[in-house]
Amino acid sequence: QVQLVESGGGLVQPGGSLRLSCAASGSISSTNVMTWYRQVPGKEREWVATVTSSGSTMYTASVKGRFTISRDVAKNTVDLQMNSLKPEDTAVYYCKTDLGLSTFWGQGTQVTVSS
């Protein structure tokens, strides 16, 4: 089993920054691929960014150049640094990982970008 807990969400003005963190515990290791998703009410959950076990990163086009995903293997955390935030980034952000055939999600953290 894996437990994921997100934190760091909040209200920020357009152009501002937030840093989300996902703390992982349980049967987690450095080999786990870690991913951030986001979801707006009434829409499907959207992939945002992924960091692999080797540290490679991938981003959806709409956040590339503004968001940075990183992991601290020693602390079992995965962060998402979000800069130049836009109103369309408003969503609940979720952390996800897979272990074998099972998928684990955190409870989500709300990010609201509004003036």
PDB file of N, CA, C and O in Angstrom, residues 4-44:
ATOM      1  N   LEU A   4      -0.467   8.833  -0.143  1.00  0.00           N
ATOM      2  CA  LEU A   4      -0.009  10.084  -0.727  1.00  0.00           C
ATOM      3  C   LEU A   4      -0.795  11.237  -0.108  1.00  0.00           C
ATOM      4  O   LEU A   4      -2.030  11.181  -0.056  1.00  0.00           O
ATOM      5  N   VAL A   5      -0.089  12.264   0.331  1.00  0.00           N
ATOM      6  CA  VAL A   5      -0.738  13.420   0.939  1.00  0.00           C
ATOM      7  C   VAL A   5      -0.206  14.682   0.281  1.00  0.00           C
ATOM      8  O   VAL A   5       0.990  14.986   0.379  1.00  0.00           O
ATOM      9  N   GLU A   6      -1.101  15.419  -0.373  1.00  0.00           N
ATOM     10  CA  GLU A   6      -0.719  16.667  -1.029  1.00  0.00           C
ATOM     11  C   GLU A   6      -0.907  17.845  -0.081  1.00  0.00           C
ATOM     12  O   GLU A   6      -1.769  17.821   0.806  1.00  0.00           O
ATOM     13  N   SER A   7      -0.125  18.877  -0.299  1.00  0.00           N
ATOM     14  CA  SER A   7      -0.250  20.116   0.466  1.00  0.00           C
ATOM     15  C   SER A   7       0.273  21.263  -0.376  1.00  0.00           C
ATOM     16  O   SER A   7       0.911  21.050  -1.413  1.00  0.00           O
ATOM     17  N   GLY A   8      -0.010  22.479   0.082  1.00  0.00           N
ATOM     18  CA  GLY A   8       0.550  23.658  -0.569  1.00  0.00           C
ATOM     19  C   GLY A   8      -0.410  24.430  -1.444  1.00  0.00           C
ATOM     20  O   GLY A   8      -0.036  25.482  -1.976  1.00  0.00           O
ATOM     21  N   GLY A   9      -1.628  23.943  -1.613  1.00  0.00           N
ATOM     22  CA  GLY A   9      -2.584  24.670  -2.429  1.00  0.00           C
ATOM     23  C   GLY A   9      -3.052  25.947  -1.756  1.00  0.00           C
ATOM     24  O   GLY A   9      -2.754  26.206  -0.588  1.00  0.00           O
ATOM     25  N   GLY A  10      -3.789  26.753  -2.515  1.00  0.00           N
ATOM     26  CA  GLY A  10      -4.312  27.989  -1.956  1.00  0.00           C
ATOM     27  C   GLY A  10      -4.787  28.923  -3.036  1.00  0.00           C
ATOM     28  O   GLY A  10      -4.941  28.539  -4.193  1.00  0.00           O
ATOM     29  N   LEU A  11      -5.022  30.166  -2.626  1.00  0.00           N
ATOM     30  CA  LEU A  11      -5.478  31.214  -3.539  1.00  0.00           C
ATOM     31  C   LEU A  11      -4.290  32.100  -3.900  1.00  0.00           C
ATOM     32  O   LEU A  11      -3.556  32.559  -3.014  1.00  0.00           O
ATOM     33  N   VAL A  12      -4.115  32.337  -5.181  1.00  0.00           N
ATOM     34  CA  VAL A  12      -3.011  33.166  -5.648  1.00  0.00           C
ATOM     35  C   VAL A  12      -3.489  34.025  -6.804  1.00  0.00           C
ATOM     36  O   VAL A  12      -4.397  33.632  -7.552  1.00  0.00           O
ATOM     37  N   GLN A  13      -2.909  35.199  -6.950  1.00  0.00           N
ATOM     38  CA  GLN A  13      -3.274  36.090  -8.042  1.00  0.00           C
ATOM     39  C   GLN A  13      -2.618  35.629  -9.349  1.00  0.00           C
ATOM     40  O   GLN A  13      -1.570  34.981  -9.324  1.00  0.00           O
ATOM     41  N   PRO A  14      -3.212  35.969 -10.472  1.00  0.00           N
ATOM     42  CA  PRO A  14      -2.571  35.645 -11.755  1.00  0.00           C
ATOM     43  C   PRO A  14      -1.147  36.197 -11.808  1.00  0.00           C
ATOM     44  O   PRO A  14      -0.897  37.317 -11.364  1.00  0.00           O
ATOM     45  N   GLY A  15      -0.250  35.357 -12.334  1.00  0.00           N
ATOM     46  CA  GLY A  15       1.158  35.718 -12.371  1.00  0.00           C
ATOM     47  C   GLY A  15       1.935  35.290 -11.146  1.00  0.00           C
ATOM     48  O   GLY A  15       3.175  35.351 -11.146  1.00  0.00           O
ATOM     49  N   GLY A  16       1.241  34.830 -10.136  1.00  0.00           N
ATOM     50  CA  GLY A  16       1.892  34.419  -8.902  1.00  0.00           C
ATOM     51  C   GLY A  16       2.414  32.999  -8.960  1.00  0.00           C
ATOM     52  O   GLY A  16       2.363  32.336  -9.999  1.00  0.00           O
ATOM     53  N   SER A  17       2.933  32.545  -7.814  1.00  0.00           N
ATOM     54  CA  SER A  17       3.536  31.221  -7.730  1.00  0.00           C
ATOM     55  C   SER A  17       2.992  30.458  -6.531  1.00  0.00           C
ATOM     56  O   SER A  17       2.586  31.049  -5.530  1.00  0.00           O
ATOM     57  N   LEU A  18       3.008  29.141  -6.666  1.00  0.00           N
ATOM     58  CA  LEU A  18       2.700  28.228  -5.571  1.00  0.00           C
ATOM     59  C   LEU A  18       3.605  27.018  -5.703  1.00  0.00           C
ATOM     60  O   LEU A  18       3.995  26.651  -6.821  1.00  0.00           O
ATOM     61  N   ARG A  19       3.873  26.393  -4.572  1.00  0.00           N
ATOM     62  CA  ARG A  19       4.643  25.154  -4.591  1.00  0.00           C
ATOM     63  C   ARG A  19       3.817  24.076  -3.900  1.00  0.00           C
ATOM     64  O   ARG A  19       3.512  24.173  -2.712  1.00  0.00           O
ATOM     65  N   LEU A  20       3.458  23.060  -4.658  1.00  0.00           N
ATOM     66  CA  LEU A  20       2.728  21.921  -4.113  1.00  0.00           C
ATOM     67  C   LEU A  20       3.709  20.834  -3.709  1.00  0.00           C
ATOM     68  O   LEU A  20       4.765  20.680  -4.333  1.00  0.00           O
ATOM     69  N   SER A  21       3.336  20.092  -2.676  1.00  0.00           N
ATOM     70  CA  SER A  21       4.176  18.992  -2.235  1.00  0.00           C
ATOM     71  C   SER A  21       3.324  17.740  -2.056  1.00  0.00           C
ATOM     72  O   SER A  21       2.173  17.822  -1.622  1.00  0.00           O
ATOM     73  N   CYS A  22       3.895  16.600  -2.387  1.00  0.00           N
ATOM     74  CA  CYS A  22       3.225  15.315  -2.206  1.00  0.00           C
ATOM     75  C   CYS A  22       4.138  14.444  -1.350  1.00  0.00           C
ATOM     76  O   CYS A  22       5.262  14.121  -1.767  1.00  0.00           O
ATOM     77  N   ALA A  23       3.666  14.097  -0.173  1.00  0.00           N
ATOM     78  CA  ALA A  23       4.433  13.238   0.729  1.00  0.00           C
ATOM     79  C   ALA A  23       3.952  11.805   0.583  1.00  0.00           C
ATOM     80  O   ALA A  23       2.762  11.526   0.735  1.00  0.00           O
ATOM     81  N   ALA A  24       4.889  10.917   0.281  1.00  0.00           N
ATOM     82  CA  ALA A  24       4.547   9.518   0.052  1.00  0.00           C
ATOM     83  C   ALA A  24       5.038   8.655   1.206  1.00  0.00           C
ATOM     84  O   ALA A  24       6.116   8.890   1.752  1.00  0.00           O
ATOM     85  N   SER A  25       4.246   7.668   1.560  1.00  0.00           N
ATOM     86  CA  SER A  25       4.648   6.722   2.597  1.00  0.00           C
ATOM     87  C   SER A  25       4.114   5.339   2.245  1.00  0.00           C
ATOM     88  O   SER A  25       3.279   5.188   1.352  1.00  0.00           O
ATOM     89  N   GLY A  26       4.608   4.339   2.948  1.00  0.00           N
ATOM     90  CA  GLY A  26       4.197   2.970   2.665  1.00  0.00           C
ATOM     91  C   GLY A  26       5.218   2.286   1.767  1.00  0.00           C
ATOM     92  O   GLY A  26       6.410   2.523   1.888  1.00  0.00           O
ATOM     93  N   SER A  27       4.736   1.476   0.856  1.00  0.00           N
ATOM     94  CA  SER A  27       5.603   0.681  -0.017  1.00  0.00           C
ATOM     95  C   SER A  27       6.074   1.502  -1.214  1.00  0.00           C
ATOM     96  O   SER A  27       5.878   1.140  -2.372  1.00  0.00           O
ATOM     97  N   ILE A  28       6.717   2.622  -0.914  1.00  0.00           N
ATOM     98  CA  ILE A  28       7.168   3.533  -1.961  1.00  0.00           C
ATOM     99  C   ILE A  28       8.676   3.443  -2.050  1.00  0.00           C
ATOM    100  O   ILE A  28       9.355   3.189  -1.048  1.00  0.00           O
ATOM    101  N   SER A  29       9.199   3.610  -3.246  1.00  0.00           N
ATOM    102  CA  SER A  29      10.645   3.594  -3.411  1.00  0.00           C
ATOM    103  C   SER A  29      11.024   4.577  -4.510  1.00  0.00           C
ATOM    104  O   SER A  29      10.168   5.162  -5.156  1.00  0.00           O
ATOM    105  N   SER A  30      12.319   4.722  -4.699  1.00  0.00           N
ATOM    106  CA  SER A  30      12.811   5.649  -5.715  1.00  0.00           C
ATOM    107  C   SER A  30      12.476   5.184  -7.123  1.00  0.00           C
ATOM    108  O   SER A  30      12.616   5.938  -8.072  1.00  0.00           O
ATOM    109  N   THR A  31      12.049   3.922  -7.267  1.00  0.00           N
ATOM    110  CA  THR A  31      11.714   3.430  -8.608  1.00  0.00           C
ATOM    111  C   THR A  31      10.310   3.834  -9.039  1.00  0.00           C
ATOM    112  O   THR A  31       9.953   3.671 -10.198  1.00  0.00           O
ATOM    113  N   ASN A  32       9.531   4.331  -8.101  1.00  0.00           N
ATOM    114  CA  ASN A  32       8.169   4.730  -8.472  1.00  0.00           C
ATOM    115  C   ASN A  32       8.173   5.966  -9.363  1.00  0.00           C
ATOM    116  O   ASN A  32       8.842   6.952  -9.055  1.00  0.00           O
ATOM    117  N   VAL A  33       7.421   5.883 -10.436  1.00  0.00           N
ATOM    118  CA  VAL A  33       7.165   7.071 -11.248  1.00  0.00           C
ATOM    119  C   VAL A  33       6.086   7.883 -10.538  1.00  0.00           C
ATOM    120  O   VAL A  33       5.070   7.332 -10.107  1.00  0.00           O
ATOM    121  N   MET A  34       6.315   9.162 -10.388  1.00  0.00           N
ATOM    122  CA  MET A  34       5.383  10.030  -9.673  1.00  0.00           C
ATOM    123  C   MET A  34       4.805  11.047 -10.640  1.00  0.00           C
ATOM    124  O   MET A  34       5.516  11.625 -11.464  1.00  0.00           O
ATOM    125  N   THR A  35       3.504  11.286 -10.516  1.00  0.00           N
ATOM    126  CA  THR A  35       2.804  12.135 -11.472  1.00  0.00           C
ATOM    127  C   THR A  35       1.854  13.082 -10.764  1.00  0.00           C
ATOM    128  O   THR A  35       1.241  12.718  -9.763  1.00  0.00           O
ATOM    129  N   TRP A  36       1.738  14.279 -11.301  1.00  0.00           N
ATOM    130  CA  TRP A  36       0.722  15.240 -10.864  1.00  0.00           C
ATOM    131  C   TRP A  36      -0.368  15.325 -11.929  1.00  0.00           C
ATOM    132  O   TRP A  36      -0.069  15.377 -13.137  1.00  0.00           O
ATOM    133  N   TYR A  37      -1.603  15.325 -11.462  1.00  0.00           N
ATOM    134  CA  TYR A  37      -2.779  15.534 -12.296  1.00  0.00           C
ATOM    135  C   TYR A  37      -3.558  16.711 -11.722  1.00  0.00           C
ATOM    136  O   TYR A  37      -3.324  17.134 -10.584  1.00  0.00           O
ATOM    137  N   ARG A  38      -4.514  17.220 -12.491  1.00  0.00           N
ATOM    138  CA  ARG A  38      -5.417  18.232 -11.980  1.00  0.00           C
ATOM    139  C   ARG A  38      -6.806  18.003 -12.566  1.00  0.00           C
ATOM    140  O   ARG A  38      -6.961  17.406 -13.634  1.00  0.00           O
ATOM    141  N   GLN A  39      -7.800  18.498 -11.847  1.00  0.00           N
ATOM    142  CA  GLN A  39      -9.184  18.289 -12.274  1.00  0.00           C
ATOM    143  C   GLN A  39     -10.035  19.491 -11.932  1.00  0.00           C
ATOM    144  O   GLN A  39      -9.992  20.003 -10.813  1.00  0.00           O
ATOM    145  N   VAL A  40     -10.793  19.906 -12.925  1.00  0.00           N
ATOM    146  CA  VAL A  40     -11.779  20.967 -12.769  1.00  0.00           C
ATOM    147  C   VAL A  40     -13.151  20.302 -12.696  1.00  0.00           C
ATOM    148  O   VAL A  40     -13.405  19.337 -13.424  1.00  0.00           O
ATOM    149  N   PRO A  41     -14.049  20.798 -11.846  1.00  0.00           N
ATOM    150  CA  PRO A  41     -15.386  20.188 -11.756  1.00  0.00           C
ATOM    151  C   PRO A  41     -16.045  20.064 -13.124  1.00  0.00           C
ATOM    152  O   PRO A  41     -16.048  21.012 -13.915  1.00  0.00           O
ATOM    153  N   GLY A  42     -16.567  18.882 -13.407  1.00  0.00           N
ATOM    154  CA  GLY A  42     -17.254  18.653 -14.666  1.00  0.00           C
ATOM    155  C   GLY A  42     -16.352  18.235 -15.801  1.00  0.00           C
ATOM    156  O   GLY A  42     -16.837  17.962 -16.909  1.00  0.00           O
ATOM    157  N   LYS A  43     -15.043  18.182 -15.543  1.00  0.00           N
ATOM    158  CA  LYS A  43     -14.103  17.774 -16.585  1.00  0.00           C
ATOM    159  C   LYS A  43     -13.291  16.566 -16.135  1.00  0.00           C
ATOM    160  O   LYS A  43     -13.206  16.271 -14.936  1.00  0.00           O
ATOM    161  N   GLU A  44     -12.683  15.885 -17.093  1.00  0.00           N
ATOM    162  CA  GLU A  44     -11.854  14.738 -16.763  1.00  0.00           C
ATOM    163  C   GLU A  44     -10.550  15.195 -16.104  1.00  0.00           C
ATOM    164  O   GLU A  44     -10.085  16.315 -16.326  1.00  0.00           O
TER     165      GLU A  44
END
